[in-house]
mmCIF file of C-alpha atoms and ligand atoms in Angstrom:
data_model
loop_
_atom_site.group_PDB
_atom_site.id
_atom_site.type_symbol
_atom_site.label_atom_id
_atom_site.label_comp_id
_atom_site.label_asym_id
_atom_site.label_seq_id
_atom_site.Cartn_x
_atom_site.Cartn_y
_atom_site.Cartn_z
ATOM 1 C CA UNK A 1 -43.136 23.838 -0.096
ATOM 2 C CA UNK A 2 -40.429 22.193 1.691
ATOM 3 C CA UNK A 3 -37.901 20.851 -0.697
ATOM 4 C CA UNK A 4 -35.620 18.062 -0.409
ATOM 5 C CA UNK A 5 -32.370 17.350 -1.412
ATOM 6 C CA UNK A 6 -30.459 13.634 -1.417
ATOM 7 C CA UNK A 7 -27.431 13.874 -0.221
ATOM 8 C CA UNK A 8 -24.937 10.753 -0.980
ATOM 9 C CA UNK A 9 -23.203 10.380 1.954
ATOM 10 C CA UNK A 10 -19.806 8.644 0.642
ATOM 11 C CA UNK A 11 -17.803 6.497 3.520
ATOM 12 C CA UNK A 12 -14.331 5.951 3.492
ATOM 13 C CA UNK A 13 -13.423 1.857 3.720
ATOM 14 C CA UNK A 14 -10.716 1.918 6.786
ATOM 15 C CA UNK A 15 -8.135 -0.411 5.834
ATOM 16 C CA UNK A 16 -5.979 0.776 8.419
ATOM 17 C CA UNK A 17 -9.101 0.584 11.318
ATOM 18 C CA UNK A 18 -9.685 -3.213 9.615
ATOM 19 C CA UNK A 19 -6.121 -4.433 9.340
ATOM 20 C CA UNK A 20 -5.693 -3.379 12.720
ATOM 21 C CA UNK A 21 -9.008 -5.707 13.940
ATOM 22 C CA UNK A 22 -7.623 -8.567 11.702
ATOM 23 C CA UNK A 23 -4.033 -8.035 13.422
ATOM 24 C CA UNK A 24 -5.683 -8.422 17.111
ATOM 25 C CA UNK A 25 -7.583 -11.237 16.028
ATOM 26 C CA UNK A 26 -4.757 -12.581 15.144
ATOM 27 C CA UNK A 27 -2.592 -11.995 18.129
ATOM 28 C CA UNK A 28 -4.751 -13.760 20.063
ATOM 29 C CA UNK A 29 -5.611 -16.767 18.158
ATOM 30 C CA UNK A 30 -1.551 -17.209 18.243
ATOM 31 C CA UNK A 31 -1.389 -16.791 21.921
ATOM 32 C CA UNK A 32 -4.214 -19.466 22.301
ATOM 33 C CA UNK A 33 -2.440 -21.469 20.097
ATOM 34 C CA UNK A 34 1.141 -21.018 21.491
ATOM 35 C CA UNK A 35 0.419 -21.235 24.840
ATOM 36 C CA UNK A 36 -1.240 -24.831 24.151
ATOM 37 C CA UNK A 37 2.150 -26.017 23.001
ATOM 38 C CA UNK A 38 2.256 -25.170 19.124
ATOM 39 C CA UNK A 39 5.106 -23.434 17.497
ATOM 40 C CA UNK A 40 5.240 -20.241 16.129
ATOM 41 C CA UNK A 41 4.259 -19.316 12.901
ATOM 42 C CA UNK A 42 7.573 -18.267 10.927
ATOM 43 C CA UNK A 43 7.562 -16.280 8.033
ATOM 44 C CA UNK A 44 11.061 -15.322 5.528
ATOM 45 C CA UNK A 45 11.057 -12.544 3.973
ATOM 46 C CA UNK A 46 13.653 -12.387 0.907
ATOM 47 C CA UNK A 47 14.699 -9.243 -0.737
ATOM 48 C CA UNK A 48 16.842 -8.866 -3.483
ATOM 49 C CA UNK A 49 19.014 -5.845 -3.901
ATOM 50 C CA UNK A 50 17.949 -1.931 -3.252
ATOM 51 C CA UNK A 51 14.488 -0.821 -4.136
ATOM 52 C CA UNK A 52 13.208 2.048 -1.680
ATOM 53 C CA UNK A 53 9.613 1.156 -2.210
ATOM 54 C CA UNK A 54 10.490 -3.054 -1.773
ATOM 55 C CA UNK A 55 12.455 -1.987 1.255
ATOM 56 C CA UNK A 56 9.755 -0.305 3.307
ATOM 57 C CA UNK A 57 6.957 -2.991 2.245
ATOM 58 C CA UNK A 58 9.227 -5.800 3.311
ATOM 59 C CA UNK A 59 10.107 -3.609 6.662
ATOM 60 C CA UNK A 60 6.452 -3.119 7.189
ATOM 61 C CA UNK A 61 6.036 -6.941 6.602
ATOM 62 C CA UNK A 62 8.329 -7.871 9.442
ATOM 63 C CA UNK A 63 6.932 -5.614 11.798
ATOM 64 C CA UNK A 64 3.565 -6.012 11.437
ATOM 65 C CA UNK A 65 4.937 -10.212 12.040
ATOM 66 C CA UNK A 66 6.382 -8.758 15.621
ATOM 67 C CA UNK A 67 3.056 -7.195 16.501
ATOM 68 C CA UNK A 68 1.188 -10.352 16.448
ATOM 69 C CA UNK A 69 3.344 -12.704 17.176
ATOM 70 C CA UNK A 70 4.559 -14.271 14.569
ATOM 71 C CA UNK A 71 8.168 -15.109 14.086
ATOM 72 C CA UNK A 72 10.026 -12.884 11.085
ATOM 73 C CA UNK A 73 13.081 -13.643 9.022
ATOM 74 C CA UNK A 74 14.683 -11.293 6.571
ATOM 75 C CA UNK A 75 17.133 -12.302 4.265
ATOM 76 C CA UNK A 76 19.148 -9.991 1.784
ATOM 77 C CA UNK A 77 20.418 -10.325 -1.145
ATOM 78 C CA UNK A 78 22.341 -7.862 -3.168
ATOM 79 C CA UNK A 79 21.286 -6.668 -6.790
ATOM 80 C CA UNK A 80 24.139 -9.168 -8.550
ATOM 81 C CA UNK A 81 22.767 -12.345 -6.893
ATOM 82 C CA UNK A 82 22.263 -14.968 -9.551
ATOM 83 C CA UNK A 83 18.930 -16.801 -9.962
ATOM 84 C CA UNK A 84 20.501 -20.132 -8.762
ATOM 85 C CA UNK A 85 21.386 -18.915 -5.534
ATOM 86 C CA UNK A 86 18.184 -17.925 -4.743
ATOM 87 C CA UNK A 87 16.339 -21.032 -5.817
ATOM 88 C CA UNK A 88 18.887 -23.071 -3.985
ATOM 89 C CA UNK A 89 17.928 -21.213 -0.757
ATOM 90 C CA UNK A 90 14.009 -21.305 -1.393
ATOM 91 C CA UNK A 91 14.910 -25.137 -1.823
ATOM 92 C CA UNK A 92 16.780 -25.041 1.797
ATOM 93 C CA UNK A 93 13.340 -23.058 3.284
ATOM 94 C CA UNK A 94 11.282 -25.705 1.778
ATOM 95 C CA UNK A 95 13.218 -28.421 3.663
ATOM 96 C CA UNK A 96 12.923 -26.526 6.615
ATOM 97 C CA UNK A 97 10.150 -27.501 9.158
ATOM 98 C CA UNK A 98 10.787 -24.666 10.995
ATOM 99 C CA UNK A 99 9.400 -22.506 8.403
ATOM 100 C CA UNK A 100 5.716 -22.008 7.259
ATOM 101 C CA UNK A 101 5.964 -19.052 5.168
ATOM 102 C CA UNK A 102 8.072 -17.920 2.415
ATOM 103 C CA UNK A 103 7.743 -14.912 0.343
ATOM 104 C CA UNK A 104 9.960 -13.154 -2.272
ATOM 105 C CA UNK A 105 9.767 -9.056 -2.507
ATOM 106 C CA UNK A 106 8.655 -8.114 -6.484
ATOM 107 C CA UNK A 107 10.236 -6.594 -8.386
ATOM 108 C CA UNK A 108 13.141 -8.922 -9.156
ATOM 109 C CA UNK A 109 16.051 -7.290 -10.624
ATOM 110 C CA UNK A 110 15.935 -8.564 -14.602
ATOM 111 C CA UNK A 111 18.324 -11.172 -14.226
ATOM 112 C CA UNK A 112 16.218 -13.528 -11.980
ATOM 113 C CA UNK A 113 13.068 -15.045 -13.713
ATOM 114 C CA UNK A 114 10.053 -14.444 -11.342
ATOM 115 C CA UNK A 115 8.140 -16.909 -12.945
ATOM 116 C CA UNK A 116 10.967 -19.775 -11.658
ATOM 117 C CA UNK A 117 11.045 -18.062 -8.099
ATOM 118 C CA UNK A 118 7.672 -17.901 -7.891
ATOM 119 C CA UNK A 119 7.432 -21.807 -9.129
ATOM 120 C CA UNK A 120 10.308 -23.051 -6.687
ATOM 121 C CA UNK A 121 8.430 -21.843 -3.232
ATOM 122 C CA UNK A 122 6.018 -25.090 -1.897
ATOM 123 C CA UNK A 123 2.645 -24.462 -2.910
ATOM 124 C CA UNK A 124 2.210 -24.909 1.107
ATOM 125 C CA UNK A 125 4.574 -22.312 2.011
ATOM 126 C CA UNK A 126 3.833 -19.581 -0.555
ATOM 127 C CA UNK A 127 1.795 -17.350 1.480
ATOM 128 C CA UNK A 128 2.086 -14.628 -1.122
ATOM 129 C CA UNK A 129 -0.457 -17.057 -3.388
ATOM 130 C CA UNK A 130 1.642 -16.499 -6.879
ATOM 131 C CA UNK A 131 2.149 -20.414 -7.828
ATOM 132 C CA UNK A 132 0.730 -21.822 -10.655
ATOM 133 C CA UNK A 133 -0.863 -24.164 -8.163
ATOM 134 C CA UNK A 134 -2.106 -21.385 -6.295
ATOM 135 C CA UNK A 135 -3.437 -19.444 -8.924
ATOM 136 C CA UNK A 136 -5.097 -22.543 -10.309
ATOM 137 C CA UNK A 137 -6.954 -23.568 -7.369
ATOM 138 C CA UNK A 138 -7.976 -19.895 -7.085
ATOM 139 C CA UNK A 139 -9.691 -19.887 -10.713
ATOM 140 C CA UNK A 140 -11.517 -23.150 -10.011
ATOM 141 C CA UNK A 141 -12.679 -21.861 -6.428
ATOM 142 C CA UNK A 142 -10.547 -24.399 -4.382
ATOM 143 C CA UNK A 143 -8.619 -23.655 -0.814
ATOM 144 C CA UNK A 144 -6.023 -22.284 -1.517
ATOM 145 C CA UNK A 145 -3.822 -18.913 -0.479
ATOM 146 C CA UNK A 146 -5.107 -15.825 -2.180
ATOM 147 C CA UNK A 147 -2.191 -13.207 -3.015
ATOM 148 C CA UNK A 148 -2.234 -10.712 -0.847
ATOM 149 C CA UNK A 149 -3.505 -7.997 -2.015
ATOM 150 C CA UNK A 150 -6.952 -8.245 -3.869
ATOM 151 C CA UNK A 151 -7.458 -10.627 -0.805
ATOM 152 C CA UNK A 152 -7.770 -7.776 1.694
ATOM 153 C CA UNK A 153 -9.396 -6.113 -1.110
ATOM 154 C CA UNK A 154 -11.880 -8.570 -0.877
ATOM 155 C CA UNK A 155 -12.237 -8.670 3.065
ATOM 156 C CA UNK A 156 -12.580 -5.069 3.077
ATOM 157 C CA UNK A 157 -15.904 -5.061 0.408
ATOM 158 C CA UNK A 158 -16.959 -7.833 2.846
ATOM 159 C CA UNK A 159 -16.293 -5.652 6.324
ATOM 160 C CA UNK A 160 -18.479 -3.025 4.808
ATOM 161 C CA UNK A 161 -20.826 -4.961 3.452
ATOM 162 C CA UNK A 162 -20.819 -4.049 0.004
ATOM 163 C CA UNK A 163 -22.937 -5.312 -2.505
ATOM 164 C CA UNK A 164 -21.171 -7.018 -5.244
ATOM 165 C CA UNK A 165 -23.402 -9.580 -7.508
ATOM 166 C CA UNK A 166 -24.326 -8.862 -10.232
ATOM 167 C CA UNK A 167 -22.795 -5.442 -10.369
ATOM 168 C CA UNK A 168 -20.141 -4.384 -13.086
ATOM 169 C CA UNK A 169 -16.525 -4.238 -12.200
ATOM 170 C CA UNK A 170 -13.958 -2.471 -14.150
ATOM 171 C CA UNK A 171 -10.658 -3.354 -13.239
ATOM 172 C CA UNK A 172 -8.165 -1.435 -14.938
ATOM 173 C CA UNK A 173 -4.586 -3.232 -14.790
ATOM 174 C CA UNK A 174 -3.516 -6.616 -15.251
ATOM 175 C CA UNK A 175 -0.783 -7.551 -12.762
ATOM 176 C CA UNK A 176 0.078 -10.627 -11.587
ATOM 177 C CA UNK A 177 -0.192 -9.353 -8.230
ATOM 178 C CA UNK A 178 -3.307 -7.261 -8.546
ATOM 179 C CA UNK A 179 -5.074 -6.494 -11.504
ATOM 180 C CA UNK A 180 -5.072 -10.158 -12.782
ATOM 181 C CA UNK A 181 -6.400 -12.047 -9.647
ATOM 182 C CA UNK A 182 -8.744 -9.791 -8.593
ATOM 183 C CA UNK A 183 -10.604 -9.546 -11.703
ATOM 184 C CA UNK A 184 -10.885 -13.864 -11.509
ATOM 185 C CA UNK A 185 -12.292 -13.173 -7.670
ATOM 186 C CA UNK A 186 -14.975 -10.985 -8.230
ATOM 187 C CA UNK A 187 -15.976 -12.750 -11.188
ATOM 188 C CA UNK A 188 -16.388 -16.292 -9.133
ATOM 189 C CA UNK A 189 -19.759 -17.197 -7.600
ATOM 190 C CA UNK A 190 -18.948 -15.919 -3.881
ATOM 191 C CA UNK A 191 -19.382 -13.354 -1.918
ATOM 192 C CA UNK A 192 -17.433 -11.094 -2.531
ATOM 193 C CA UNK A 193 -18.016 -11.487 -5.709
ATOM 194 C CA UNK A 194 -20.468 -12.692 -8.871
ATOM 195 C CA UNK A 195 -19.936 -9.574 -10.607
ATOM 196 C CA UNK A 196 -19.473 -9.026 -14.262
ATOM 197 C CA UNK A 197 -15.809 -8.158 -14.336
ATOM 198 C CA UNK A 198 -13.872 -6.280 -17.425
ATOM 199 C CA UNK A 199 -10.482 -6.187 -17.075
ATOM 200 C CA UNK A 200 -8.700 -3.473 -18.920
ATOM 201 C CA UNK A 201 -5.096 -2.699 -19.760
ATOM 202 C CA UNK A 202 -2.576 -0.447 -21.722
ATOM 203 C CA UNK A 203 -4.319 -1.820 -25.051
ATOM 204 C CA UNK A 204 -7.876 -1.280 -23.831
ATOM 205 C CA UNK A 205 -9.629 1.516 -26.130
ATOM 206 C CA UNK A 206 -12.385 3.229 -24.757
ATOM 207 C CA UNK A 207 -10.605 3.222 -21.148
ATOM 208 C CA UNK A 208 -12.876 6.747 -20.135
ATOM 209 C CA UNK A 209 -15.500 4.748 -21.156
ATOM 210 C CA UNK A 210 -15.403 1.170 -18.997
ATOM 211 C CA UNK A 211 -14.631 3.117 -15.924
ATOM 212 C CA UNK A 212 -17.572 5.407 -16.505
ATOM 213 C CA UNK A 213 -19.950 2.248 -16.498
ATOM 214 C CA UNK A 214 -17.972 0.755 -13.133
ATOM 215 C CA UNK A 215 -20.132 -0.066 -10.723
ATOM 216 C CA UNK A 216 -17.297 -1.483 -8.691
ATOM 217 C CA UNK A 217 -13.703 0.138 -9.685
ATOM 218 C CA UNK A 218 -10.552 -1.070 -9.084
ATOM 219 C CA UNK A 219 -7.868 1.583 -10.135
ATOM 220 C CA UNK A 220 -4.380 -0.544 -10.181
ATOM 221 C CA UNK A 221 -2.455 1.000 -13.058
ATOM 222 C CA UNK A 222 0.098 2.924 -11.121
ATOM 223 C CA UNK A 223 -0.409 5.696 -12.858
ATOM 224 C CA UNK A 224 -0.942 8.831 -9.794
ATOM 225 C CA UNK A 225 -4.287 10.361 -10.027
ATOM 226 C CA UNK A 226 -5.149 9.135 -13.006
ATOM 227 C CA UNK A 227 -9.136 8.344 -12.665
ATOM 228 C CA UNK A 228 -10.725 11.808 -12.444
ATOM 229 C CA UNK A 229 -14.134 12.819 -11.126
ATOM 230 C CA UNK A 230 -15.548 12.620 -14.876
ATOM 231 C CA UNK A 231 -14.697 9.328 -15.513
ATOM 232 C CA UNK A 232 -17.024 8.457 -12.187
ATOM 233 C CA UNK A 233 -20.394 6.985 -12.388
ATOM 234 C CA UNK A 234 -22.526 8.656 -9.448
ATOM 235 C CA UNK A 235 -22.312 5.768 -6.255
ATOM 236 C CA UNK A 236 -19.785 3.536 -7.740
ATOM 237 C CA UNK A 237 -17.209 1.873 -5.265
ATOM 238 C CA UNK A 238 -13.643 3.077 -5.903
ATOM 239 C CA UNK A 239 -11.325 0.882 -4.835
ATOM 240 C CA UNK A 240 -7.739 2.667 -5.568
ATOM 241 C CA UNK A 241 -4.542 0.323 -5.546
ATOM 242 C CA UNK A 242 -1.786 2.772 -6.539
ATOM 243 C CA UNK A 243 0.628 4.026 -4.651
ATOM 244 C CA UNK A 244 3.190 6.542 -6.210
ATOM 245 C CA UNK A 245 5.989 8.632 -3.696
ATOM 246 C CA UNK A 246 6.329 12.129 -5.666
ATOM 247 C CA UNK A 247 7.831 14.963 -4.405
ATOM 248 C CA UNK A 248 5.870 17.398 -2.310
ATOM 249 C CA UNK A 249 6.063 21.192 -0.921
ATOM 250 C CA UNK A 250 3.147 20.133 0.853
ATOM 251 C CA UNK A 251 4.824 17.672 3.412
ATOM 252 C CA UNK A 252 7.530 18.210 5.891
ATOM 253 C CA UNK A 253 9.090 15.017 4.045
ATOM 254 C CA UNK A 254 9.161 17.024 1.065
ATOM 255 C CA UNK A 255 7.436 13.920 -0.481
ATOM 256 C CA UNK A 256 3.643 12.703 -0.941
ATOM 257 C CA UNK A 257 1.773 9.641 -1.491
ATOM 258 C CA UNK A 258 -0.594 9.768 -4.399
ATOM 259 C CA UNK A 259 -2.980 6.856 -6.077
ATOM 260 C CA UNK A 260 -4.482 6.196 -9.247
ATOM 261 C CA UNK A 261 -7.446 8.102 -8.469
ATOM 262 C CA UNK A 262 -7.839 11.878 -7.697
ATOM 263 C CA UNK A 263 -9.330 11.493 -4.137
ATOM 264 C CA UNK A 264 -10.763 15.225 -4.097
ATOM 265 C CA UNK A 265 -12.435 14.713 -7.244
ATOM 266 C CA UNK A 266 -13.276 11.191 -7.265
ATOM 267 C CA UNK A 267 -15.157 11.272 -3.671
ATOM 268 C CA UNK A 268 -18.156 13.297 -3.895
ATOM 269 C CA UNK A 269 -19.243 10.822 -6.844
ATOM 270 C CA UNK A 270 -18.776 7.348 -4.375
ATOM 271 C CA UNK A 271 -20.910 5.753 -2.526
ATOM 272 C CA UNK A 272 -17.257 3.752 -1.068
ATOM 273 C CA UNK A 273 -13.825 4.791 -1.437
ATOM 274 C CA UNK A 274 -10.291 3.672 -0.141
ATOM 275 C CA UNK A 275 -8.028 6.468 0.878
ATOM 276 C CA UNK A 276 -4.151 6.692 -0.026
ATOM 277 C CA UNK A 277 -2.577 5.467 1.610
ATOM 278 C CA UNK A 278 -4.646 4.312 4.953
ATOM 279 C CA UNK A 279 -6.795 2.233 2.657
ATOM 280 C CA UNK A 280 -5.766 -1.225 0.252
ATOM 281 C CA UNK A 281 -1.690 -1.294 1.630
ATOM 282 C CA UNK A 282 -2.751 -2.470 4.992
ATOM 283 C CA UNK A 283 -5.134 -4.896 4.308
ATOM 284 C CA UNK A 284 -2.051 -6.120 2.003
ATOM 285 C CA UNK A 285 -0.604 -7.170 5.139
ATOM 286 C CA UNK A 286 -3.351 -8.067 7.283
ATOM 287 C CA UNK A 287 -4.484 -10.428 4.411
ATOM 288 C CA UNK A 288 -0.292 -11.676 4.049
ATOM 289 C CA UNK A 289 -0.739 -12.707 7.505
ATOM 290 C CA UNK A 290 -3.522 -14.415 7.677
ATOM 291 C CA UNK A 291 -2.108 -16.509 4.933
ATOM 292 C CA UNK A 292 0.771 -16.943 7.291
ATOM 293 C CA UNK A 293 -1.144 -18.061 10.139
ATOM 294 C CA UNK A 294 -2.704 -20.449 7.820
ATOM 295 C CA UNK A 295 0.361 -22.187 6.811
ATOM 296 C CA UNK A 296 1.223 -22.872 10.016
ATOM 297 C CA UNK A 297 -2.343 -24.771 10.304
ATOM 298 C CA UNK A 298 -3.525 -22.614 13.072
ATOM 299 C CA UNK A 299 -7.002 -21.023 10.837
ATOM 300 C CA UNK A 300 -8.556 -23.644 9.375
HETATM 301 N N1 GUN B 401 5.471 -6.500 -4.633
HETATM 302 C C1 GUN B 401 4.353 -5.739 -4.610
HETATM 303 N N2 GUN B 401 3.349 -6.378 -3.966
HETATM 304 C C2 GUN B 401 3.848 -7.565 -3.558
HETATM 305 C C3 GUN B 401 3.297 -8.660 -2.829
HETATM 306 O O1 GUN B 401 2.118 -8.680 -2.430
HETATM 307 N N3 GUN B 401 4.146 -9.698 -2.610
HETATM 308 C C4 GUN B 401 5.428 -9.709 -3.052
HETATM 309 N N4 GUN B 401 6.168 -10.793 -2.800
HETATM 310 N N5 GUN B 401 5.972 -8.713 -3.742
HETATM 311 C C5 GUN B 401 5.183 -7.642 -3.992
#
């Protein structure tokens, strides 16, 4: 007798292949557009004061604006500056035809209330999709700009065409940026989407427990390798946000990116998984500039 065995054959979702398709789309569209006579899209970029890990997603920002053709200003602002300052310049980019985009680097250092930056940016201009406006017409399913990244989140499930009603996601975290807004997403009637969502958080009991029953898991807790082969539920989508810099003897850098899930562990159990990094942080900026391209009216 011949026996057979079923192999699950777990595929890695590209972010960096798919950002890079989304970026040439892009690039194109713009040089249609430009050549016709439009303007180019511009987006500011503020950050305020020193972070290493604000600095080289803000960096990253810009560039990726420079390889598609959209127009990139950065603007720096040193740890001391005073919340007033910065909400009179949002108020100057607001006035400012020239500009389509404006977006604010998080973490704010504690003097500055995010919630009032966040508020002062035109819903029109906030490409990054944090205003109250935004977020509202994203909970009632309206047009609106989708933060950034459980939007490429989203356009990734979609590339690989992953099944998503009906099917339980756990989302553990509940960010602003992430956790939060992607667990309202999946649970609206689209596709991606229409699942059953459960959002947990630091006061969640049972946490082993939810992520066992994910169907669809979406590890943004920033807590490095955190989810662990056990906690998997055989052909569950894994879908890992974090990204932690730790020192490494394994790396010439002597440092290492890790995420919240054990990637060695966690893979053999997926039917999907993201890699770190190569897998949600450049969909982060594909999706940022769509949004961008957006304001400027070019995608409707
Ligand atoms: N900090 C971490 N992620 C983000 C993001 O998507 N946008 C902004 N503005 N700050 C962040």
């Amino acid at each position: 007798m011949v026996s057979s065995y079923l192999f699950l054959i777990m595929k890695l979702l590209d972010g960096k292949a798919l950002s890079q398709t989304i970026f040439e789309e892009l690039k194109s569209k713009l040089l249609q557009t430009v050549s016709k006579g439009n303007k180019v899209p511009h987006l500011v970029a503020i950050l305020v004061g020193n972070d290493g890990a604000s600095e080289t997603y803000v960096a990253s920002k810009v560039k990726s604006c420079q390889q598609i053709g959209v127009k990139s200003t950065m603007l720096r602002y040193p740890a001391e500056c005073c919340e007033e300052m910065l909400l009179e310049k949002i108020q100057e980019l607001n006035e400012n035809k020239d500009i389509d985009g404006i977006l604010v680097q998080l973490p704010l250092p504690k003097q500055i209330n995010p919630e009032k930056v966040k508020e002062a940016i035109l819903p029109e201009k906030d490409v990054d999709g944090f205003h109250p406006v935004n977020i509202g017409k994203m909970v009632k399913n309206l047009p609106c700009f989708l933060p950034a990244t459980p939007y490429g989140i989203l356009l990734l499930l979609e590339k690989y065409n992953i099944e998503t009603s009906g099917k339980h996601c756990v989302v553990v975290g509940r960010s602003d940026i992430v956790g939060m807004p992607m667990s309202i997403l999946l649970g609206r009637k689209n596709y991606p989407g229409n699942c059953t969502v459960t959002l947990c958080h630091s006061a969640t009991v049972g946490l082993d427990d939810y992520i066992r029953s994910a169907d669809i898991l979406i590890a943004a807790l920033g807590k490095p390798q955190f989810v662990k082969g056990e906690m998997i539920k055989e052909g569950a989508v894994v879908i890992d946000v974090g990204i932690t810099r730790l020192p490494s003897v394994q790396t010439k850098s002597g440092f290492k990116l890790f995420g919240d899930v054990n990637f060695e562990e966690v893979a053999p159990k997926c039917s999907f998984i993201t890699p770190v990094p190569g897998g949600v942080g450049p969909m982060t900026i594909a999706a940022l500039l769509i949004n961008t391209v957006k304001a400027a009216e070019y995608l409707k």
